[in-house]
Coordinates of C-alpha atoms in Angstrom, one line a residue:
X1 CA 37.6 5.0 37.0
X2 CA 41.2 4.1 35.1
X3 CA 43.4 6.7 33.8
X4 CA 45.2 6.3 30.7
X5 CA 48.4 8.3 29.1
X6 CA 48.1 9.3 25.4
X7 CA 50.6 11.3 23.5
X8 CA 49.5 14.9 22.9
X9 CA 52.2 16.6 20.7
X10 CA 55.3 17.0 22.9
X11 CA 52.8 16.5 26.2
X12 CA 51.3 13.3 27.7
X13 CA 47.6 13.7 28.4
X14 CA 46.2 11.5 31.1
X15 CA 42.8 11.0 30.3
X16 CA 40.2 9.5 33.1
X17 CA 37.9 6.9 31.1
X18 CA 35.2 4.5 32.1
X19 CA 35.9 0.8 33.2
X20 CA 34.4 -0.6 30.2
X21 CA 36.0 1.9 27.7
X22 CA 37.4 0.6 24.5
X23 CA 41.1 1.2 24.7
X24 CA 42.8 0.6 21.3
X25 CA 46.4 -0.3 21.7
X26 CA 48.7 -2.4 19.3
X27 CA 49.7 -6.2 19.9
X28 CA 53.2 -6.3 21.4
X29 CA 56.2 -6.7 18.8
X30 CA 56.7 -10.2 17.3
X31 CA 59.9 -12.0 17.6
X32 CA 62.5 -10.4 15.3
X33 CA 64.8 -11.6 12.9
X34 CA 68.1 -12.1 14.3
X35 CA 70.1 -11.4 11.0
X36 CA 68.2 -9.1 8.5
X37 CA 71.1 -9.3 5.9
X38 CA 70.9 -13.1 5.7
X39 CA 67.3 -12.9 5.5
X40 CA 67.3 -10.5 2.5
X41 CA 70.0 -12.6 0.7
X42 CA 67.9 -15.7 1.1
X43 CA 64.8 -13.7 -0.2
X44 CA 66.6 -12.6 -3.3
X45 CA 67.7 -16.0 -4.1
X46 CA 64.3 -17.6 -3.6
X47 CA 61.8 -15.0 -4.4
X48 CA 58.0 -15.5 -4.1
X49 CA 57.7 -15.4 -8.0
X50 CA 59.8 -14.6 -11.0
X51 CA 63.6 -15.0 -11.5
X52 CA 66.0 -14.7 -8.6
X53 CA 68.4 -11.9 -8.4
X54 CA 71.3 -14.0 -9.7
X55 CA 69.4 -14.6 -13.1
X56 CA 68.8 -11.0 -13.8
X57 CA 72.0 -9.6 -12.9
X58 CA 74.5 -8.6 -15.9
X59 CA 78.1 -9.1 -14.8
X60 CA 80.0 -5.9 -15.1
X61 CA 76.7 -4.1 -15.7
X62 CA 74.9 -1.4 -13.9
X63 CA 72.3 -1.4 -11.1
X64 CA 70.0 1.1 -9.6
X65 CA 68.9 0.6 -6.3
X66 CA 65.5 2.3 -5.2
X67 CA 65.0 3.2 -1.6
X68 CA 62.6 5.4 0.4
X69 CA 63.2 8.0 3.0
X70 CA 61.9 6.3 6.4
X71 CA 58.6 8.0 6.7
X72 CA 56.9 5.2 8.4
X73 CA 56.5 3.9 11.0
X74 CA 56.0 6.9 13.1
X75 CA 57.9 7.4 15.1
X76 CA 60.9 6.0 13.6
X77 CA 64.4 4.8 15.2
X78 CA 67.9 5.4 14.5
X79 CA 68.6 1.6 13.8
X80 CA 66.4 0.9 11.0
X81 CA 66.4 -2.5 9.6
X82 CA 66.1 -1.1 6.3
X83 CA 70.0 -0.2 6.6
X84 CA 70.9 -3.5 6.9
X85 CA 68.7 -4.7 4.1
X86 CA 70.3 -2.1 1.8
X87 CA 73.8 -3.0 2.8
X88 CA 72.9 -7.0 2.1
X89 CA 71.6 -5.9 -1.3
X90 CA 74.8 -4.0 -2.2
X91 CA 77.0 -7.0 -1.1
X92 CA 74.8 -9.5 -2.9
X93 CA 75.2 -7.5 -6.1
X94 CA 78.9 -7.2 -5.7
X95 CA 79.2 -11.1 -5.1
X96 CA 77.0 -11.6 -8.6
X97 CA 79.5 -9.3 -10.4
X98 CA 78.2 -5.8 -10.2
X99 CA 81.0 -3.8 -8.2
X100 CA 79.5 -1.1 -6.0
X101 CA 81.2 1.4 -8.3
X102 CA 78.6 0.4 -11.1
X103 CA 75.8 0.7 -8.3
X104 CA 73.6 3.9 -7.7
X105 CA 71.3 4.2 -4.8
X106 CA 68.3 6.5 -5.8
X107 CA 66.4 8.2 -2.9
X108 CA 62.8 8.3 -4.1
X109 CA 61.7 11.0 -1.9
X110 CA 58.4 12.0 -3.9
X111 CA 57.4 15.5 -3.2
X112 CA 59.3 15.6 0.3
X113 CA 61.9 18.0 1.0
X114 CA 65.1 16.7 -0.9
X115 CA 67.4 14.8 1.3
X116 CA 70.5 16.4 2.4
X117 CA 73.8 14.9 3.4
X118 CA 72.5 14.4 7.1
X119 CA 69.5 12.3 5.9
X120 CA 71.5 10.3 3.4
X121 CA 74.1 9.2 5.9
X122 CA 71.1 7.9 7.8
X123 CA 70.2 5.4 5.0
X124 CA 73.4 3.3 5.1
X125 CA 75.2 2.1 8.4
X126 CA 78.6 3.8 8.6
X127 CA 80.6 0.8 7.9
X128 CA 78.7 0.2 5.0
X129 CA 78.9 3.5 3.7
X130 CA 82.8 3.3 3.7
X131 CA 82.8 0.4 1.6
X132 CA 80.3 1.7 -0.9
X133 CA 82.1 3.5 -3.9
X134 CA 78.9 4.2 -6.1
X135 CA 76.6 7.1 -6.5
X136 CA 73.9 8.3 -4.4
X137 CA 71.3 10.5 -6.2
X138 CA 68.1 12.2 -4.8
X139 CA 65.2 12.2 -6.9
X140 CA 64.1 15.5 -8.5
X141 CA 60.7 15.7 -9.4
X142 CA 61.2 18.6 -11.4
X143 CA 64.1 17.6 -13.4
X144 CA 64.3 18.1 -17.0
X145 CA 65.5 14.6 -17.9
X146 CA 62.8 12.7 -16.7
X147 CA 61.8 9.8 -19.2
X148 CA 58.2 9.3 -20.0
X149 CA 57.4 5.5 -19.7
X150 CA 53.6 5.5 -20.5
X151 CA 50.4 7.4 -19.5
X152 CA 47.6 6.1 -17.2
X153 CA 44.6 8.2 -18.3
X154 CA 45.6 11.8 -18.3
X155 CA 48.5 11.0 -16.0
X156 CA 51.9 10.9 -17.7
X157 CA 54.2 8.4 -16.0
X158 CA 57.5 10.3 -16.2
X159 CA 60.3 8.7 -14.3
X160 CA 63.8 9.2 -13.2
X161 CA 66.4 8.5 -16.0
X162 CA 68.4 6.1 -13.7
X163 CA 65.4 3.8 -13.6
X164 CA 65.9 3.1 -17.3
X165 CA 69.4 3.9 -17.9
X166 CA 70.5 1.0 -16.3
X167 CA 70.7 -3.2 -16.6
X168 CA 68.7 -3.7 -13.2
X169 CA 66.4 -2.1 -11.0
X170 CA 66.3 -3.4 -7.2
X171 CA 63.7 -1.9 -4.7
X172 CA 64.6 -2.3 -1.2
X173 CA 61.4 -1.0 1.0
X174 CA 59.4 -1.8 4.0
X175 CA 55.9 -2.7 3.7
X176 CA 53.9 -0.2 5.7
X177 CA 50.9 0.7 3.4
X178 CA 49.6 0.5 -0.1
X179 CA 51.4 3.9 -1.0
X180 CA 54.6 3.3 1.1
X181 CA 57.0 0.7 -0.2
X182 CA 57.0 -1.8 -3.1
X183 CA 55.7 -0.1 -6.2
X184 CA 55.1 3.1 -4.3
X185 CA 59.0 3.5 -4.4
X186 CA 58.7 3.6 -8.2
X187 CA 55.9 6.2 -7.9
X188 CA 58.3 8.2 -5.6
X189 CA 60.8 8.6 -8.5
X190 CA 58.1 10.0 -10.8
X191 CA 57.1 13.6 -11.8
X192 CA 54.7 15.8 -10.0
X193 CA 51.9 14.8 -12.0
X194 CA 52.0 11.1 -11.0
X195 CA 52.9 11.9 -7.4
X196 CA 49.8 14.4 -7.1
X197 CA 47.7 11.7 -8.4
X198 CA 49.1 8.9 -5.9
X199 CA 45.9 8.8 -3.6
X200 CA 44.2 6.1 -1.7
X201 CA 40.8 5.9 0.1
X202 CA 42.3 3.5 2.8
X203 CA 46.0 3.0 3.2
X204 CA 45.4 -0.8 3.6
X205 CA 43.2 -1.7 0.6
X206 CA 44.2 -1.5 -3.0
X207 CA 40.7 -1.5 -4.4
X208 CA 40.3 2.4 -4.2
X209 CA 44.1 3.4 -4.1
X210 CA 45.0 5.1 -7.2
X211 CA 48.5 5.2 -6.1
X212 CA 48.8 1.5 -6.1
X213 CA 47.4 1.4 -9.7
X214 CA 50.1 4.0 -10.8
X215 CA 52.7 2.0 -9.1
X216 CA 51.7 -1.4 -10.9
X217 CA 51.7 0.5 -14.2
X218 CA 55.2 2.0 -13.9
X219 CA 56.3 -1.5 -12.6
X220 CA 54.8 -3.2 -15.6
X221 CA 56.5 -0.5 -18.1
X222 CA 59.6 -0.6 -16.4
X223 CA 59.9 -4.4 -16.6
X224 CA 59.3 -4.4 -20.3
X225 CA 62.6 -2.4 -20.6
X226 CA 65.0 -3.7 -17.8
X227 CA 64.6 -6.3 -15.1
X228 CA 63.1 -5.4 -11.9
X229 CA 62.9 -7.1 -8.6
X230 CA 62.4 -5.8 -5.1
X231 CA 62.6 -6.8 -1.4
X232 CA 60.1 -6.1 1.0
X233 CA 60.5 -6.0 4.9
X234 CA 57.7 -6.7 7.6
X235 CA 58.6 -4.3 10.4
X236 CA 57.6 -4.4 14.1
X237 CA 56.1 -1.4 15.7
X238 CA 58.7 0.8 17.4
X239 CA 59.5 0.2 21.1
X240 CA 60.7 2.5 23.6
X241 CA 63.9 1.5 25.5
X242 CA 64.2 1.8 29.1
X243 CA 61.7 1.9 31.8
X244 CA 58.6 2.6 29.8
X245 CA 59.4 -0.1 27.2
X246 CA 56.0 -1.7 27.5
X247 CA 54.1 1.4 26.4
X248 CA 51.7 1.2 24.6
X249 CA 51.5 -2.7 24.3
X250 CA 51.2 -3.7 28.0
X251 CA 48.4 -2.8 30.0
X252 CA 50.5 -2.6 33.1
X253 CA 52.7 -0.2 31.4
X254 CA 49.7 2.4 31.0
X255 CA 49.1 2.3 34.7
X256 CA 52.7 2.7 35.5
X257 CA 53.1 5.7 33.1
X258 CA 50.0 7.4 34.5
X259 CA 51.3 7.1 37.8
X260 CA 54.8 8.0 37.2
X261 CA 56.3 11.5 37.9
X262 CA 56.6 11.6 34.1
X263 CA 53.0 12.5 33.9
X264 CA 54.1 15.9 34.9
X265 CA 56.2 16.1 32.0
X266 CA 53.9 18.4 30.3
X267 CA 54.8 21.2 32.6
X268 CA 58.2 21.4 31.3
X269 CA 59.1 24.0 29.0
X270 CA 58.4 23.0 25.2
X271 CA 62.0 23.3 24.1
X272 CA 63.1 21.0 27.1
X273 CA 60.1 18.5 26.4
X274 CA 61.0 18.2 22.5
X275 CA 64.6 17.7 23.6
X276 CA 63.9 15.0 25.9
X277 CA 61.6 13.3 23.3
X278 CA 64.3 13.5 20.5
X279 CA 66.6 11.8 22.8
X280 CA 64.5 8.8 23.6
X281 CA 66.0 5.6 22.3
X282 CA 63.6 3.4 20.1
X283 CA 64.0 -0.2 18.8
X284 CA 62.8 -1.0 15.4
X285 CA 63.1 -4.6 14.2
X286 CA 62.0 -6.7 11.2
X287 CA 60.0 -9.8 11.4
X288 CA 60.2 -11.3 7.8
X289 CA 61.5 -10.4 4.4
X290 CA 60.2 -11.4 0.9
X291 CA 61.3 -10.9 -2.7
X292 CA 60.1 -11.0 -6.2
X293 CA 58.4 -8.4 -8.5
X294 CA 57.9 -5.4 -6.1
X295 CA 54.3 -5.2 -6.3
X296 CA 54.1 -9.0 -5.3
X297 CA 56.9 -8.9 -2.5
X298 CA 55.1 -5.7 -1.1
X299 CA 51.5 -7.4 -1.2
X300 CA 52.6 -10.2 0.6
X301 CA 54.7 -8.3 3.2
X302 CA 51.8 -5.8 3.9
X303 CA 49.2 -8.7 4.3
X304 CA 51.8 -10.3 6.8
X305 CA 52.1 -7.1 8.7
X306 CA 48.4 -6.3 8.9
X307 CA 47.8 -9.7 10.3
X308 CA 50.6 -9.3 13.1
X309 CA 49.7 -5.7 14.2
X310 CA 46.1 -5.3 13.5
X311 CA 43.3 -4.5 16.3
X312 CA 40.0 -5.8 15.8
X313 CA 36.9 -3.4 16.2
X314 CA 33.6 -5.2 16.0
X315 CA 31.7 -2.2 14.7
X316 CA 32.4 1.3 13.6
X317 CA 32.4 3.6 16.7
X318 CA 30.7 6.9 17.5
X319 CA 33.8 8.8 18.3
X320 CA 37.6 8.0 18.4
X321 CA 40.3 10.0 20.4
X322 CA 43.6 10.2 18.2
X323 CA 46.9 10.7 20.1
X324 CA 49.3 12.8 18.4
X325 CA 53.3 12.8 18.0
X326 CA 55.1 16.1 18.1
X327 CA 56.8 15.6 14.6
X328 CA 55.2 14.7 11.2
X329 CA 55.7 11.7 9.2
X330 CA 57.6 13.4 6.1
X331 CA 61.3 12.9 5.9
X332 CA 63.0 14.9 7.2
X333 CA 60.7 15.2 10.2
X334 CA 59.7 18.5 11.4
X335 CA 57.6 19.7 14.2
X336 CA 53.7 19.8 13.5
X337 CA 51.8 22.7 11.8
X338 CA 48.1 22.9 11.8
X339 CA 48.1 21.2 8.3
X340 CA 50.3 18.4 9.2
X341 CA 48.5 17.9 12.4
X342 CA 45.3 17.2 10.2
X343 CA 47.4 15.0 7.8
X344 CA 48.8 12.7 10.6
X345 CA 45.5 12.4 12.3
X346 CA 43.1 12.1 9.6
X347 CA 45.4 11.3 6.5
X348 CA 47.5 8.5 8.3
X349 CA 45.8 7.3 11.6
X350 CA 42.4 7.1 10.4
X351 CA 43.2 5.9 6.9
X352 CA 44.9 2.7 8.3
X353 CA 41.6 0.5 8.3
X354 CA 40.4 -2.6 6.6
X355 CA 36.7 -3.5 5.4
X356 CA 35.2 -0.3 6.9
X357 CA 36.0 3.2 8.2
X358 CA 36.3 3.0 12.2
X359 CA 34.1 5.8 12.8
X360 CA 30.1 5.8 11.8
X361 CA 28.8 8.2 9.3
X362 CA 28.6 11.7 10.9
X363 CA 30.9 10.5 13.8
X364 CA 33.3 12.6 15.7
X365 CA 37.1 12.5 15.7
X366 CA 38.9 14.1 18.7
X367 CA 42.5 15.0 18.0
X368 CA 44.7 15.8 21.1
X369 CA 46.9 18.6 20.0
X370 CA 47.4 22.4 20.8
X371 CA 47.3 23.1 17.0
X372 CA 49.9 26.1 17.3
X373 CA 50.1 28.0 14.1
X374 CA 53.8 27.3 13.8
X375 CA 55.4 27.3 10.4
X376 CA 59.3 27.2 10.5
X377 CA 60.4 29.9 8.1
X378 CA 62.0 28.4 4.7
X379 CA 61.2 24.9 5.3
X380 CA 57.5 25.0 5.6
X381 CA 56.7 28.0 3.6
X382 CA 54.3 25.9 1.1
X383 CA 52.3 24.8 4.2
X384 CA 51.8 28.5 5.2
X385 CA 50.9 29.5 1.6
X386 CA 48.0 27.0 1.5
X387 CA 47.0 27.6 5.1
X388 CA 46.7 31.4 4.1
X389 CA 44.5 30.3 1.0
X390 CA 42.4 28.2 3.4
X391 CA 41.6 31.1 5.6
X392 CA 39.5 32.7 2.8
X393 CA 37.2 29.8 2.5
X394 CA 37.9 29.0 -1.0
X395 CA 35.7 26.7 -2.9
X396 CA 37.2 23.6 -4.7
X397 CA 37.7 25.3 -8.0
X398 CA 39.3 28.1 -6.3
X399 CA 41.5 25.7 -4.5
X400 CA 42.3 24.1 -7.6
X401 CA 43.5 27.3 -9.1
X402 CA 45.6 28.0 -6.3
X403 CA 47.2 24.6 -6.6
X404 CA 47.8 25.1 -10.5
X405 CA 49.6 28.4 -9.3
X406 CA 51.8 26.8 -6.6
X407 CA 52.9 24.1 -9.1
X408 CA 54.6 26.6 -11.4
X409 CA 55.6 29.2 -8.8
X410 CA 59.5 29.6 -9.4
X411 CA 60.6 30.5 -6.1
X412 CA 58.9 27.6 -4.5
X413 CA 60.3 25.2 -7.1
X414 CA 63.8 26.4 -6.9
X415 CA 63.4 26.1 -2.9
X416 CA 62.5 22.4 -3.4
X417 CA 65.2 21.6 -6.0
X418 CA 67.8 23.1 -3.5
X419 CA 66.5 21.0 -0.8
X420 CA 65.4 24.0 1.3
X421 CA 61.5 23.2 1.3
X422 CA 59.1 20.6 0.1
X423 CA 57.8 20.6 -3.0
X424 CA 54.8 23.1 -3.4
X425 CA 52.3 20.4 -4.2
X426 CA 53.2 18.5 -1.0
X427 CA 50.7 20.5 1.2
X428 CA 47.8 20.1 -1.3
X429 CA 48.4 16.4 -1.3
X430 CA 48.4 16.3 2.3
X431 CA 45.2 18.0 2.8
X432 CA 43.5 16.0 0.0
X433 CA 44.6 12.9 2.2
X434 CA 42.4 13.8 4.8
X435 CA 39.4 14.0 2.5
X436 CA 38.2 10.3 3.0
X437 CA 37.8 10.9 6.8
X438 CA 36.6 14.3 6.5
X439 CA 33.8 13.3 4.0
X440 CA 32.8 10.5 6.7
X441 CA 33.0 12.5 9.8
X442 CA 30.5 14.9 11.1
X443 CA 33.1 17.0 13.3
X444 CA 36.6 17.1 13.9
X445 CA 37.2 18.3 17.6
X446 CA 40.8 19.7 18.5
X447 CA 41.0 18.9 22.5
X448 CA 43.2 21.5 24.0
X449 CA 43.5 23.8 21.3
X450 CA 45.1 26.8 22.0
X451 CA 44.8 28.7 18.4
X452 CA 40.9 28.6 17.9
X453 CA 41.1 30.6 14.7
X454 CA 43.7 28.0 13.2
X455 CA 41.2 25.2 13.8
X456 CA 38.3 27.1 12.4
X457 CA 40.5 27.9 9.2
X458 CA 40.6 24.0 8.6
X459 CA 36.9 23.5 9.5
X460 CA 37.7 22.0 13.0
X461 CA 36.1 22.4 16.4
X462 CA 38.2 23.8 19.0
X463 CA 37.8 23.0 22.6
X464 CA 39.8 23.9 25.7
X465 CA 40.3 20.4 26.9
X466 CA 39.4 16.8 26.7
X467 CA 36.5 16.7 29.0
X468 CA 34.6 19.1 26.9
X469 CA 35.5 17.2 23.8
X470 CA 34.0 14.0 25.2
X471 CA 31.1 15.9 26.1
X472 CA 30.6 17.1 22.7
X473 CA 31.1 13.6 21.2
X474 CA 28.4 12.4 23.8
X475 CA 26.0 15.1 22.5
X476 CA 26.4 14.4 19.0
X477 CA 25.7 10.8 19.3
X478 CA 22.8 11.6 20.9
X479 CA 23.5 10.3 24.5
X480 CA 26.2 7.6 25.6
X481 CA 28.6 7.6 22.6
X482 CA 30.8 4.4 21.9
X483 CA 34.3 6.1 22.0
X484 CA 37.6 4.5 21.2
X485 CA 40.8 5.7 22.5
X486 CA 43.7 5.2 20.0
X487 CA 46.9 4.8 22.1
X488 CA 49.2 6.0 19.4
X489 CA 51.6 6.8 17.9
X490 CA 52.9 4.3 16.5
X491 CA 49.7 4.1 14.5
X492 CA 48.6 0.6 13.7
X493 CA 45.9 -1.0 11.4
X494 CA 42.2 -1.4 12.5
X495 CA 40.0 -4.2 11.0
X496 CA 36.7 -3.0 11.4
X497 CA 33.3 -5.0 11.4
X498 CA 30.3 -4.2 9.6
X499 CA 28.2 -1.2 11.0
X500 CA 24.8 -2.2 12.6
X501 CA 21.7 -1.3 10.8

C-alpha cells in the first residue's frame, strides 16, 4: 500500500492509500520565458486586439498602472515574474514619452489589509524601484473621493480617482482565476459595494461569475473616458528549490518525501516548523504574456493556463482529501484561522473546476488541518468578530444584519484605512466564497482537528485523524467511496466529466 505526503498546515501528513487510489497532482511546470520583460514589450506592441500601447500613449501625459497584490498562486515566491512585467511596462511608457515621474502605480488590494512599505517593496525589483520617480498609491475602498462610473443593477461602480484622472490606464496582472487578474484588478480598485458583490460559482468559468461581469462593466465604462490596455501573464505553478524540487509534480518525489527523515518534520515545535517553511526557496516563472483590452488578454491567458495546468477527472468523486498550506492567500499572508481554513479549502481549492463540481451531490470533503482557534490580535480582529457571530448559529437574515453593522463600524474601518487590519467585510466575502461548495457537499470533515468546537461552529465534522475521516467518507458513500487525494498546494484546475446517472 503506497504512502503519499500531503501538506497539513505547517505539518506533513503521510497517508497510506490503496494501490488504485486517485492521486491528483498537477502537471510539471512548462518551459519558461527566458526574458519576461521582452515578452511584455512585444505583447504591448502587438496586442491580441485593439490599438497597441504606442497608439494610446499621450506624450508627456499621465499614466496609471494598476497592479494587484500577489495573492495567487499559493504559495508564492520572492522572485515573481510580475515584478519584471511591471518594470518592463514602466520602461516602455518612458520610451513612448511618459516619464516615470508622470506614472502612478495603483495597488488594487480590494478588501485586503492595505499594503505597507514592506509589501510595496516586494512589487518592484530593487533596481527598478531606484529608477522609478513616480507615485505609488494603495487603494482605499473607503476613500471619500471615489468616482462613480456607472451602476450595475443596485451595485454602484465607484472607482479610485486615479483611474479617471489620467491619460492612460495599464493593467499588469497574471491570469489565475476569473476574479484575479485582468478586469478583476479594476474591481479591486472599487468601493466596498462592488468588492462585496464580486462573486463566482466557479473560479474558472465566467457564466456564473458576477465578479467577472462587474469587471467587464468597469472596463467598458472606463474605456469610454480614457484609453485602457492590459497585459496578462500565464504563470507556471511554483516549484520548490533543492532536494524536493519534484514535489508534487513527479511520482518519484512522493515516495522520496514519504521515506525521507523530513516526514518527522511534524514532530518539531510549531514555531520552528513555520520558520523552516518560511525560509524554503521557491521558483515562480511565466510561460506566456498577452496584451490588449484587459478582459481579452486575461481570458486568453486564463485559457492557456488552464490548458497547461489542468488535471482531468472523469466523473465527480464521492470524497476528496484537500491538503492545506499554513498561510492564507490574502496579501499580506498570515497564519490560518478557522475561517481562512474554510476559505482556502472550499472557496479556493474546490472552486478551481470546469464543467462540473469535483464531488458528487452530498459528497464529502476531507480537509487536513488542526483548525486551531488562532486570530492574531489586531490584524485578524474582523475574522474573530465573524467567528463569534457564527457561534450563535445565526440565520441568513441575522448574518446579513451583522454584516451591515460591520460595514459601518468605525473602529474596524479606521484599522483598515490605517493598514492595521483587513476591511470588516472581507471575512463575510470569504465565508460566502465557501457557499458553492457547502451547498453541494453533504459534509466537511476536518481530519486531525484539535478544536472540535471551532469545527462545529462552522458546521464541520471534527475527527482525530485521517483514518477516521476516510472511514466516515466510505460510510457516507454507502460502502467503497471513490476518493481523490488533492496533492496541493499549489492548487490547480480540475476538469471534471459529467456525473453518471
